[in-house]
Short mmCIF file of C-alpha atoms in Angstrom, two decimals:
data_model
loop_
_atom_site.label_atom_id
_atom_site.label_comp_id
_atom_site.label_asym_id
_atom_site.label_seq_id
_atom_site.Cartn_x
_atom_site.Cartn_y
_atom_site.Cartn_z
CA MET A 1 -56.02 21.56 -35.22
CA ALA A 2 -57.69 20.73 -31.51
CA THR A 3 -60.85 19.46 -33.25
CA GLN A 4 -58.85 16.95 -35.29
CA GLU A 5 -56.84 15.73 -32.23
CA THR A 6 -59.70 15.18 -30.29
CA CYS A 7 -61.37 13.00 -33.07
CA THR A 8 -58.29 10.94 -32.96
CA ILE A 9 -58.28 10.11 -29.56
CA ARG A 10 -62.16 9.09 -29.76
CA THR A 11 -61.23 7.05 -32.61
CA CYS A 12 -58.22 4.77 -30.71
CA ILE A 13 -60.72 4.52 -27.79
CA THR A 14 -63.97 3.01 -29.84
CA LYS A 15 -61.91 0.99 -32.20
CA PRO A 16 -60.44 -2.35 -31.04
CA PRO A 17 -56.58 -2.41 -30.29
CA SER A 18 -54.88 -3.78 -33.11
CA ILE A 19 -52.02 -6.18 -33.45
CA PHE A 20 -49.36 -3.61 -33.62
CA MET A 21 -50.43 -2.00 -30.65
CA HIS A 22 -50.29 -5.13 -28.70
CA ILE A 23 -46.61 -5.56 -29.84
CA THR A 24 -45.93 -1.98 -28.99
CA LEU A 25 -47.35 -2.31 -25.41
CA LEU A 26 -45.70 -5.63 -24.97
CA PHE A 27 -41.98 -4.07 -25.67
CA SER A 28 -42.76 -1.04 -23.61
CA SER A 29 -43.35 -3.45 -20.78
CA LEU A 30 -40.27 -5.27 -21.34
CA ILE A 31 -38.58 -2.04 -21.33
CA ILE A 32 -39.51 -1.02 -18.32
CA CYS A 33 -38.89 -4.04 -16.68
CA LEU A 34 -35.41 -4.15 -17.88
CA PHE A 35 -34.98 -0.69 -16.34
CA LEU A 36 -36.43 -1.53 -12.87
CA PHE A 37 -34.11 -4.26 -12.76
CA GLY A 38 -31.22 -2.23 -13.45
CA LEU A 39 -30.23 -3.72 -16.97
CA GLY A 40 -31.27 -0.71 -18.81
CA SER A 41 -29.62 2.36 -16.58
CA ALA A 42 -26.32 2.79 -14.63
CA GLY A 43 -27.92 4.90 -12.10
CA ASN A 44 -30.20 2.50 -11.06
CA VAL A 45 -30.13 1.40 -7.56
CA SER A 46 -32.75 -1.74 -7.74
CA PRO A 47 -31.49 -5.36 -7.13
CA ARG A 48 -29.99 -7.40 -9.76
CA ALA A 49 -29.14 -11.11 -10.28
CA GLU A 50 -25.56 -11.10 -8.88
CA LEU A 51 -22.94 -13.16 -10.27
CA TYR A 52 -21.87 -13.75 -6.56
CA VAL A 53 -22.45 -12.15 -3.25
CA PRO A 54 -20.50 -11.84 0.34
CA ASN A 55 -19.90 -14.59 2.13
CA TYR A 56 -19.31 -13.09 5.73
CA LYS A 57 -16.53 -15.91 6.88
CA TYR A 58 -14.66 -13.99 4.28
CA TYR A 59 -16.01 -10.49 4.32
CA HIS A 60 -17.11 -8.29 7.41
CA ASN A 61 -20.68 -7.23 8.22
CA VAL A 62 -21.40 -4.14 10.13
CA SER A 63 -21.37 -6.09 13.80
CA SER A 64 -18.23 -7.72 13.08
CA ILE A 65 -16.35 -4.46 12.12
CA GLY A 66 -17.62 -2.98 15.19
CA THR A 67 -16.40 -5.78 17.13
CA PHE A 68 -12.79 -5.72 15.58
CA ILE A 69 -12.59 -2.17 15.86
CA THR A 70 -13.81 -2.33 19.64
CA ASP A 71 -11.43 -5.27 20.45
CA LEU A 72 -8.68 -3.43 18.71
CA VAL A 73 -8.85 -0.41 20.73
CA VAL A 74 -9.13 -2.37 24.14
CA LYS A 75 -5.76 -4.68 23.11
CA HIS A 76 -3.84 -1.55 22.63
CA PRO A 77 -4.69 1.49 23.83
CA THR A 78 -1.11 3.08 23.59
CA TYR A 79 -1.70 3.02 19.93
CA PHE A 80 -5.41 3.44 19.22
CA ARG A 81 -8.19 5.30 20.47
CA LEU A 82 -11.90 5.33 19.51
CA ASP A 83 -14.64 8.13 19.24
CA LEU A 84 -18.19 6.66 19.13
CA ASN A 85 -19.76 10.01 19.26
CA PHE A 86 -20.27 10.23 15.31
CA LYS A 87 -23.39 8.14 14.40
CA SER A 88 -25.58 7.69 11.57
CA ARG A 89 -29.29 8.34 11.03
CA SER A 90 -30.02 5.37 12.45
CA ASN A 91 -27.61 5.56 15.46
CA ILE A 92 -25.14 3.15 14.12
CA PRO A 93 -21.70 4.46 15.14
CA GLN A 94 -19.05 5.40 12.45
CA TYR A 95 -16.13 4.66 14.33
CA VAL A 96 -13.71 7.22 14.36
CA LEU A 97 -10.12 5.75 14.99
CA HIS A 98 -7.16 7.75 15.83
CA MET A 99 -4.07 5.82 15.30
CA THR A 100 -0.49 6.57 16.28
CA ASN A 101 1.99 6.24 19.22
CA PHE A 102 0.67 8.47 21.74
CA SER A 103 4.02 8.36 23.72
CA SER A 104 5.71 10.01 20.97
CA SER A 105 3.43 12.42 19.79
CA ARG A 106 6.28 14.93 19.05
CA ILE A 107 5.42 18.84 18.18
CA SER A 108 7.68 21.70 16.86
CA TYR A 109 7.53 25.38 17.63
CA GLY A 110 8.14 27.21 14.39
CA SER A 111 7.83 31.10 13.62
CA HIS A 112 4.10 30.45 12.64
CA GLY A 113 3.04 28.73 15.82
CA VAL A 114 2.82 24.98 16.91
CA SER A 115 2.85 22.29 14.04
CA ASN A 116 2.96 18.64 14.34
CA VAL A 117 6.19 16.99 13.00
CA LYS A 118 3.97 13.73 12.21
CA PRO A 119 1.80 14.26 9.35
CA ARG A 120 -1.75 13.98 10.16
CA LEU A 121 -3.97 12.05 8.25
CA LEU A 122 -7.80 11.70 7.55
CA LEU A 123 -8.57 8.32 5.82
CA SER A 124 -12.32 7.67 4.71
CA PHE A 125 -13.84 4.31 3.98
CA GLY A 126 -17.34 3.54 3.58
CA GLU A 127 -19.13 6.34 2.13
CA HIS A 128 -20.65 4.06 -0.61
CA ALA A 129 -22.71 1.23 1.04
CA ARG A 130 -21.83 -1.39 -1.54
CA GLU A 131 -18.20 -0.95 -1.82
CA PHE A 132 -17.02 -3.70 0.91
CA PHE A 133 -13.55 -3.54 -0.53
CA PRO A 134 -12.47 -0.71 0.95
CA VAL A 135 -13.37 -1.09 4.40
CA GLU A 136 -11.89 -4.73 4.17
CA SER A 137 -8.53 -3.01 3.15
CA MET A 138 -8.64 -0.78 6.04
CA ILE A 139 -9.15 -3.79 8.50
CA HIS A 140 -6.62 -5.75 6.65
CA LEU A 141 -4.08 -2.75 7.11
CA LEU A 142 -4.79 -2.61 11.17
CA LYS A 143 -4.13 -6.46 11.39
CA ARG A 144 -0.78 -5.89 9.47
CA ILE A 145 0.17 -3.00 11.83
CA THR A 146 -0.88 -4.70 15.10
CA ARG A 147 1.38 -7.79 13.74
CA GLY A 148 4.25 -5.92 13.98
CA LEU A 149 3.97 -5.54 17.52
CA TYR A 150 4.76 -8.64 18.26
CA ALA A 151 7.31 -9.45 15.26
CA PRO A 152 10.93 -10.28 16.49
CA LEU A 153 12.77 -6.80 16.95
CA ASN A 154 14.01 -5.25 13.91
CA SER A 155 12.41 -7.47 11.47
CA PRO A 156 10.43 -6.20 8.44
CA GLU A 157 6.99 -6.53 10.38
CA ASP A 158 8.63 -4.65 13.39
CA GLN A 159 10.08 -1.80 11.59
CA TYR A 160 6.98 -1.23 9.39
CA THR A 161 4.96 -0.95 12.73
CA LYS A 162 7.01 1.17 14.01
CA HIS A 163 7.47 3.58 10.78
CA VAL A 164 3.56 3.86 10.74
CA LEU A 165 2.89 4.39 14.37
CA SER A 166 5.85 6.64 15.25
CA GLN A 167 5.86 8.90 12.17
CA LEU A 168 2.18 9.44 11.39
CA ASP A 169 -0.95 10.71 13.20
CA ILE A 170 -3.90 8.93 11.35
CA TYR A 171 -7.81 9.35 11.91
CA ILE A 172 -9.70 6.86 10.42
CA ILE A 173 -13.62 7.43 9.66
CA VAL A 174 -14.18 3.35 9.55
CA MET A 175 -17.56 3.15 8.48
CA ALA A 176 -18.94 6.51 7.04
CA ASN A 177 -22.31 4.75 5.92
CA PRO A 178 -23.36 2.37 8.08
CA ASP A 179 -26.80 2.87 7.33
CA GLY A 180 -26.35 1.95 4.20
CA ARG A 181 -24.06 -1.03 4.86
CA HIS A 182 -27.13 -2.54 7.32
CA LEU A 183 -29.46 -1.98 4.32
CA ILE A 184 -27.45 -4.07 2.01
CA GLU A 185 -27.40 -6.71 4.37
CA LYS A 186 -31.32 -6.49 5.44
CA THR A 187 -32.63 -6.62 1.93
CA GLY A 188 -29.57 -8.41 -0.05
CA ASN A 189 -29.62 -5.37 -3.00
CA TYR A 190 -25.71 -5.31 -3.28
CA CYS A 191 -26.48 -2.23 -5.54
CA TRP A 192 -27.46 0.26 -2.97
CA ARG A 193 -24.93 2.70 -2.76
CA GLY A 194 -26.64 5.62 -0.59
CA THR A 195 -27.55 6.38 3.06
CA SER A 196 -30.87 5.27 4.44
CA THR A 197 -32.52 7.93 2.70
CA GLY A 198 -31.07 6.77 -0.62
CA VAL A 199 -28.51 9.95 -0.51
CA ASP A 200 -25.34 9.71 -2.17
CA LEU A 201 -22.98 11.32 0.69
CA ASP A 202 -20.00 12.03 -1.60
CA ARG A 203 -22.85 14.25 -3.58
CA ASN A 204 -24.13 15.90 -0.69
CA PHE A 205 -21.25 18.62 0.15
CA PRO A 206 -21.20 22.36 -0.57
CA TRP A 207 -18.61 22.41 -3.82
CA ASN A 208 -20.53 23.32 -6.99
CA PHE A 209 -23.55 21.40 -5.27
CA GLY A 210 -26.63 20.65 -7.11
CA GLY A 211 -24.55 20.84 -10.61
CA ARG A 212 -25.38 18.20 -13.42
CA GLY A 213 -22.33 15.79 -12.07
CA SER A 214 -25.12 14.53 -9.50
CA SER A 215 -28.99 14.08 -9.40
CA GLY A 216 -32.22 15.43 -7.94
CA ASP A 217 -33.75 11.98 -8.36
CA PRO A 218 -34.22 10.16 -5.04
CA GLY A 219 -34.21 6.70 -7.53
CA ASP A 220 -31.03 7.80 -8.67
CA GLU A 221 -27.65 6.55 -7.26
CA GLU A 222 -26.07 9.97 -7.41
CA PHE A 223 -28.98 11.54 -5.25
CA ARG A 224 -27.33 14.44 -3.71
CA GLY A 225 -30.03 14.90 -1.35
CA PRO A 226 -32.57 18.06 -0.71
CA PHE A 227 -29.42 20.39 0.65
CA PRO A 228 -25.81 20.14 1.15
CA HIS A 229 -24.70 18.39 4.55
CA SER A 230 -28.54 16.95 4.85
CA GLU A 231 -27.24 14.02 6.19
CA PRO A 232 -25.84 13.61 9.73
CA GLU A 233 -23.68 11.27 8.45
CA GLY A 234 -21.89 14.23 7.10
CA ARG A 235 -21.36 15.59 10.66
CA VAL A 236 -18.12 13.69 11.23
CA TYR A 237 -16.34 15.37 8.24
CA LEU A 238 -17.10 18.75 9.32
CA GLU A 239 -16.11 18.67 12.74
CA LEU A 240 -12.82 16.67 12.44
CA SER A 241 -11.78 19.07 9.53
CA ASN A 242 -12.82 22.10 11.91
CA THR A 243 -10.92 20.49 14.90
CA HIS A 244 -7.85 19.27 13.35
CA HIS A 245 -5.23 20.70 11.09
CA PHE A 246 -4.81 17.71 8.57
CA ASP A 247 -2.06 17.27 5.77
CA ALA A 248 -3.91 15.00 3.68
CA PHE A 249 -7.45 13.77 3.00
CA ILE A 250 -8.07 10.40 1.57
CA SER A 251 -11.20 8.83 0.38
CA PHE A 252 -11.08 5.19 -0.63
CA HIS A 253 -13.51 3.51 -3.06
CA SER A 254 -13.44 0.71 -5.37
CA GLY A 255 -14.89 -0.09 -8.97
CA ILE A 256 -11.53 0.57 -10.78
CA LYS A 257 -8.05 1.39 -10.51
CA GLN A 258 -7.65 4.78 -10.51
CA ILE A 259 -6.20 7.79 -8.20
CA TYR A 260 -7.64 11.32 -8.47
CA ILE A 261 -6.67 14.87 -7.47
CA PRO A 262 -9.15 17.63 -7.36
CA PHE A 263 -11.49 18.75 -9.03
CA ALA A 264 -14.08 16.34 -10.29
CA ASP A 265 -16.98 18.75 -10.54
CA SER A 266 -19.04 20.28 -13.63
CA ALA A 267 -17.92 23.68 -13.17
CA SER A 268 -14.08 22.98 -12.86
CA ARG A 269 -14.38 20.63 -15.84
CA LYS A 270 -15.92 23.64 -17.84
CA ALA A 271 -13.25 25.93 -16.61
CA LYS A 272 -10.28 23.69 -16.54
CA ILE A 273 -9.61 24.79 -12.88
CA VAL A 274 -6.69 22.79 -10.92
CA PRO A 275 -5.71 23.17 -7.34
CA VAL A 276 -2.48 25.51 -6.68
CA ASN A 277 -0.78 22.91 -5.39
CA SER A 278 -1.47 20.31 -8.26
CA ILE A 279 2.01 19.40 -9.28
CA VAL A 280 2.44 18.26 -5.74
CA GLN A 281 -0.41 16.48 -5.16
CA LEU A 282 0.13 14.60 -8.52
CA ALA A 283 3.66 13.26 -7.39
CA LEU A 284 1.75 11.67 -4.50
CA ALA A 285 -0.73 10.12 -6.89
CA GLU A 286 2.44 9.07 -9.15
CA ALA A 287 4.07 7.56 -6.15
CA MET A 288 0.52 5.28 -5.02
CA SER A 289 -0.34 4.83 -9.08
CA LYS A 290 3.49 3.05 -9.61
CA ALA A 291 3.01 1.11 -6.05
CA GLY A 292 -0.13 -0.44 -6.88
CA GLY A 293 1.30 -1.53 -10.44
CA SER A 294 0.80 -0.37 -13.85
CA SER A 295 -2.86 -1.05 -14.38
CA PHE A 296 -3.41 2.03 -12.11
CA LYS A 297 -3.85 5.45 -13.50
CA TYR A 298 -3.93 8.90 -11.74
CA GLY A 299 -4.89 12.63 -12.82
CA ILE A 300 -7.11 15.44 -12.23
CA GLY A 301 -10.53 14.05 -11.58
CA TYR A 302 -12.51 15.50 -14.72
CA ASN A 303 -9.85 14.39 -16.74
CA LEU A 304 -9.56 11.04 -15.88
CA CYS A 305 -13.06 9.96 -15.23
CA GLU A 306 -15.84 10.10 -18.06
CA TYR A 307 -18.46 12.28 -15.95
CA PRO A 308 -18.45 14.77 -13.69
CA ALA A 309 -19.19 14.55 -9.60
CA ASP A 310 -20.32 17.67 -8.45
CA GLY A 311 -20.70 18.03 -4.22
CA THR A 312 -17.95 15.50 -3.45
CA ILE A 313 -15.89 15.36 -0.38
CA TYR A 314 -12.66 15.22 -1.65
CA ASP A 315 -13.09 18.14 -3.65
CA TYR A 316 -15.01 20.00 -0.54
CA MET A 317 -11.65 19.21 1.48
CA ALA A 318 -9.63 20.67 -1.12
CA GLY A 319 -11.33 23.71 -2.19
CA VAL A 320 -13.10 24.70 1.21
CA LYS A 321 -10.79 23.46 3.88
CA LYS A 322 -7.77 23.89 2.16
CA ILE A 323 -6.21 20.78 2.79
CA PRO A 324 -2.76 20.33 1.24
CA TYR A 325 -3.54 16.73 -0.11
CA SER A 326 -6.82 15.46 -0.95
CA LEU A 327 -7.28 12.42 -2.97
CA ASN A 328 -9.91 10.40 -4.36
CA VAL A 329 -8.43 6.48 -4.53
CA GLU A 330 -10.07 3.76 -6.21
CA MET A 331 -8.40 0.87 -5.39
CA TRP A 332 -9.98 -2.29 -7.07
CA GLY A 333 -11.96 -3.10 -9.86
CA GLU A 334 -11.85 -3.22 -13.84
CA GLY A 335 -14.74 -0.50 -14.38
CA ASP A 336 -18.06 -0.84 -15.96
CA VAL A 337 -17.41 -3.55 -18.25
CA ASP A 338 -19.82 -6.28 -19.65
CA ASN A 339 -21.53 -8.57 -17.42
CA LYS A 340 -20.77 -6.81 -14.56
CA GLN A 341 -23.79 -6.25 -12.06
CA CYS A 342 -23.42 -4.71 -8.79
CA PHE A 343 -21.23 -6.84 -5.97
CA ASP A 344 -18.69 -7.92 -8.48
CA LEU A 345 -17.96 -4.52 -10.01
CA PHE A 346 -16.88 -2.98 -6.68
CA ASN A 347 -15.35 -6.33 -4.78
CA PRO A 348 -13.70 -9.28 -5.65
CA PRO A 349 -14.95 -12.97 -5.07
CA ASN A 350 -14.70 -14.59 -1.29
CA GLU A 351 -12.07 -16.80 -2.54
CA LYS A 352 -9.70 -14.08 -3.95
CA LEU A 353 -10.45 -11.21 -1.24
CA VAL A 354 -7.45 -11.99 0.61
CA ALA A 355 -4.99 -11.99 -2.07
CA SER A 356 -6.66 -8.91 -3.32
CA LEU A 357 -6.13 -7.13 0.00
CA ASP A 358 -2.37 -8.11 0.09
CA ASP A 359 -2.29 -6.64 -3.54
CA SER A 360 -3.65 -3.07 -2.02
CA MET A 361 -1.30 -2.73 0.82
CA PRO A 362 1.32 -1.12 -1.46
CA LEU A 363 -0.63 1.94 -1.70
CA TYR A 364 -0.81 2.63 1.74
CA ASP A 365 2.93 2.29 1.95
CA ALA A 366 3.31 4.44 -0.82
CA LEU A 367 1.09 6.96 0.90
CA PHE A 368 2.82 7.05 4.11
CA THR A 369 6.08 7.07 3.11
CA HIS A 370 5.74 10.13 0.96
CA LEU A 371 3.90 12.12 3.35
CA VAL A 372 6.51 11.34 5.70
CA HIS A 373 9.23 12.96 3.60
CA TRP A 374 6.86 16.11 2.57
CA LYS A 375 6.36 16.76 6.34
CA GLN A 376 10.15 16.38 7.15
CA LYS A 377 10.69 18.51 4.57
CA GLN A 378 7.93 21.13 5.66
CA ILE A 379 9.74 20.94 9.15
CA HIS A 380 13.16 21.63 7.70
CA GLU A 381 11.98 24.63 5.84
CA GLN A 382 10.13 26.06 8.70
CA TYR A 383 13.22 25.79 11.10
CA HIS A 384 15.54 27.39 8.26
CA GLN A 385 12.87 30.35 7.94
CA LEU A 386 12.79 30.77 11.62
CA GLY A 387 16.72 31.11 11.79
CA GLN A 388 16.67 33.58 9.47
CA THR A 389 14.19 35.55 10.74
CA ASP A 390 16.15 35.04 14.45
CA LEU A 391 19.39 36.57 12.73
CA TYR A 392 17.65 39.51 11.01
CA ILE A 393 15.01 40.80 13.52
CA PRO A 394 17.66 41.55 16.47
CA LYS A 395 19.95 43.60 14.06
CA SER A 396 17.36 46.35 13.62
CA TYR A 397 16.79 46.67 17.28
CA VAL A 398 20.29 45.89 18.63
CA ILE A 399 21.76 49.73 18.75
CA PRO A 400 18.60 51.33 20.37
CA PHE A 401 18.52 48.52 22.97
CA LEU A 402 22.10 48.50 24.01
CA LEU A 403 21.63 52.54 24.26
CA CYS A 404 18.92 51.94 26.66
CA LEU A 405 20.89 49.18 28.72
CA CYS A 406 23.68 51.77 29.25
CA VAL A 407 21.59 54.46 30.53
CA PHE A 408 19.60 52.27 32.93
CA LEU A 409 23.05 50.67 34.30
CA ALA A 410 24.47 54.20 34.94
CA ILE A 411 21.47 55.52 36.69
CA PHE A 412 21.16 51.88 38.32
CA CYS A 413 24.85 52.15 39.70
CA ARG A 414 24.26 55.64 41.05
CA GLN A 415 21.49 55.08 42.89
CA VAL A 416 21.90 51.91 44.19
CA PRO A 417 24.78 52.82 46.91
CA CYS A 418 22.65 55.85 47.70
CA ALA A 419 19.55 53.85 48.20
CA PHE A 420 20.79 50.93 50.26
CA ASN A 421 23.45 52.98 52.22
CA HIS A 422 25.62 49.77 51.29
CA ARG A 423 29.40 49.25 50.37
CA PHE A 424 29.91 46.41 47.95
CA TYR A 425 33.72 46.45 48.75
CA SER A 426 35.61 47.28 51.92
CA ARG A 427 37.35 50.43 51.69
CA LYS A 428 40.95 50.86 53.16
CA ARG A 429 41.77 53.87 54.80
CA VAL A 430 44.64 56.34 53.08
CA VAL A 431 46.93 58.05 55.83
CA SER A 432 49.57 60.77 54.48
CA LEU A 433 52.93 61.47 55.95
CA ARG A 434 51.95 64.91 56.55
CA SER A 435 49.15 63.71 58.65
CA LEU A 436 51.43 61.54 60.57
CA SER A 437 53.91 64.12 60.97
CA SER A 438 51.57 66.72 62.59
CA THR A 439 50.76 63.72 65.05
CA PHE A 440 54.22 62.95 66.09
CA THR A 441 55.04 66.50 66.75
CA VAL A 442 52.21 67.33 69.06
CA SER A 443 53.94 63.95 70.99
CA GLY A 444 57.47 65.82 70.94
CA ILE A 445 58.93 63.94 68.22
CA LYS A 446 59.27 65.40 65.08
CA ILE A 447 60.09 63.43 61.81
CA THR A 448 61.57 64.98 58.91
#
């Protein structure tokens, strides 16, 4: 068999190529070119001929995003604080913004320690470089909130701003992946999804890391990286979740209108694993879905999405960090339909950006309102539990306590006068008639 194969190879080399071979080679080359230019694989991150690209008169680039956030904090220090300690591999800040009314940071002392009255949220934007829209929605939201600071008293704008700033404690990762955004601006490749090393930040976390819902190929858009947390951009999630007790983590994306609760990984899909509080999380997803319009769908990640996603941040926050609410919100788009390239798949045209941003604001409104009500219910139940505990515990100790108190008082009352030689009231001397009689008899006067 080996001899026959050798002869066949030799024959092909010595004979001139046939017309059939020319056609085959030409067709193969065409297929390779189509693949390289992104028309043969949805996972390829090579550039494509875009239907439209961002005009930075409408959109923000990396530089203007940083300028906007910095100016916001300078103008409104009572409501915004900025942490620049978290940076990308190229040393670009990720801009961690803390938003609340710092003059009314109320706390509650419950039976299990101190807890925040305000629900504490961690919002994440810009994990995927090509998804400009979520970052723009965050900027639009901040403009809307600060606009209410200058609105007439008790106007809708004023009431909305007070509602957000006084009842919520929000941390915002403004740009999780600034290197990827910078690379897009530099190269014009609007298909780029990962970090500067091509790693999909949303496949780089230790929740079923390395499963088939990610890729080990550096050229694939779902490249998971060499090991969990290999990217410095992931440090912000670890440190913030280790430092603060969050009630909710929301990861914002674009490309379709869907809201996922955990889990999305291949192992959970196979075993049909759901979070222990899936009903509670689905209630929030439903509220946001209704607010966003009839086109929004919601559900468990592996049920809603056609493909598994392993190593995602929102699965990690739910499964490892045990954050009560952990959602992935795809807030704009129609899905991977025909004639879609890259930028238009994830972002609206320039002239439709503002209208699309306005349409996305009800998602935030529903999120904030739902979590405020949920937190108030939690606090009420905590106080109720504390009251029941206070009434029960003393009863088991009341009789021993009273007996000890009586013994102590008896000893104290007997020992104190002797010890201090002090009378607590003036004693009146009582004189008997007999003593008076003897006294007067001695004097020569007898009283009967």
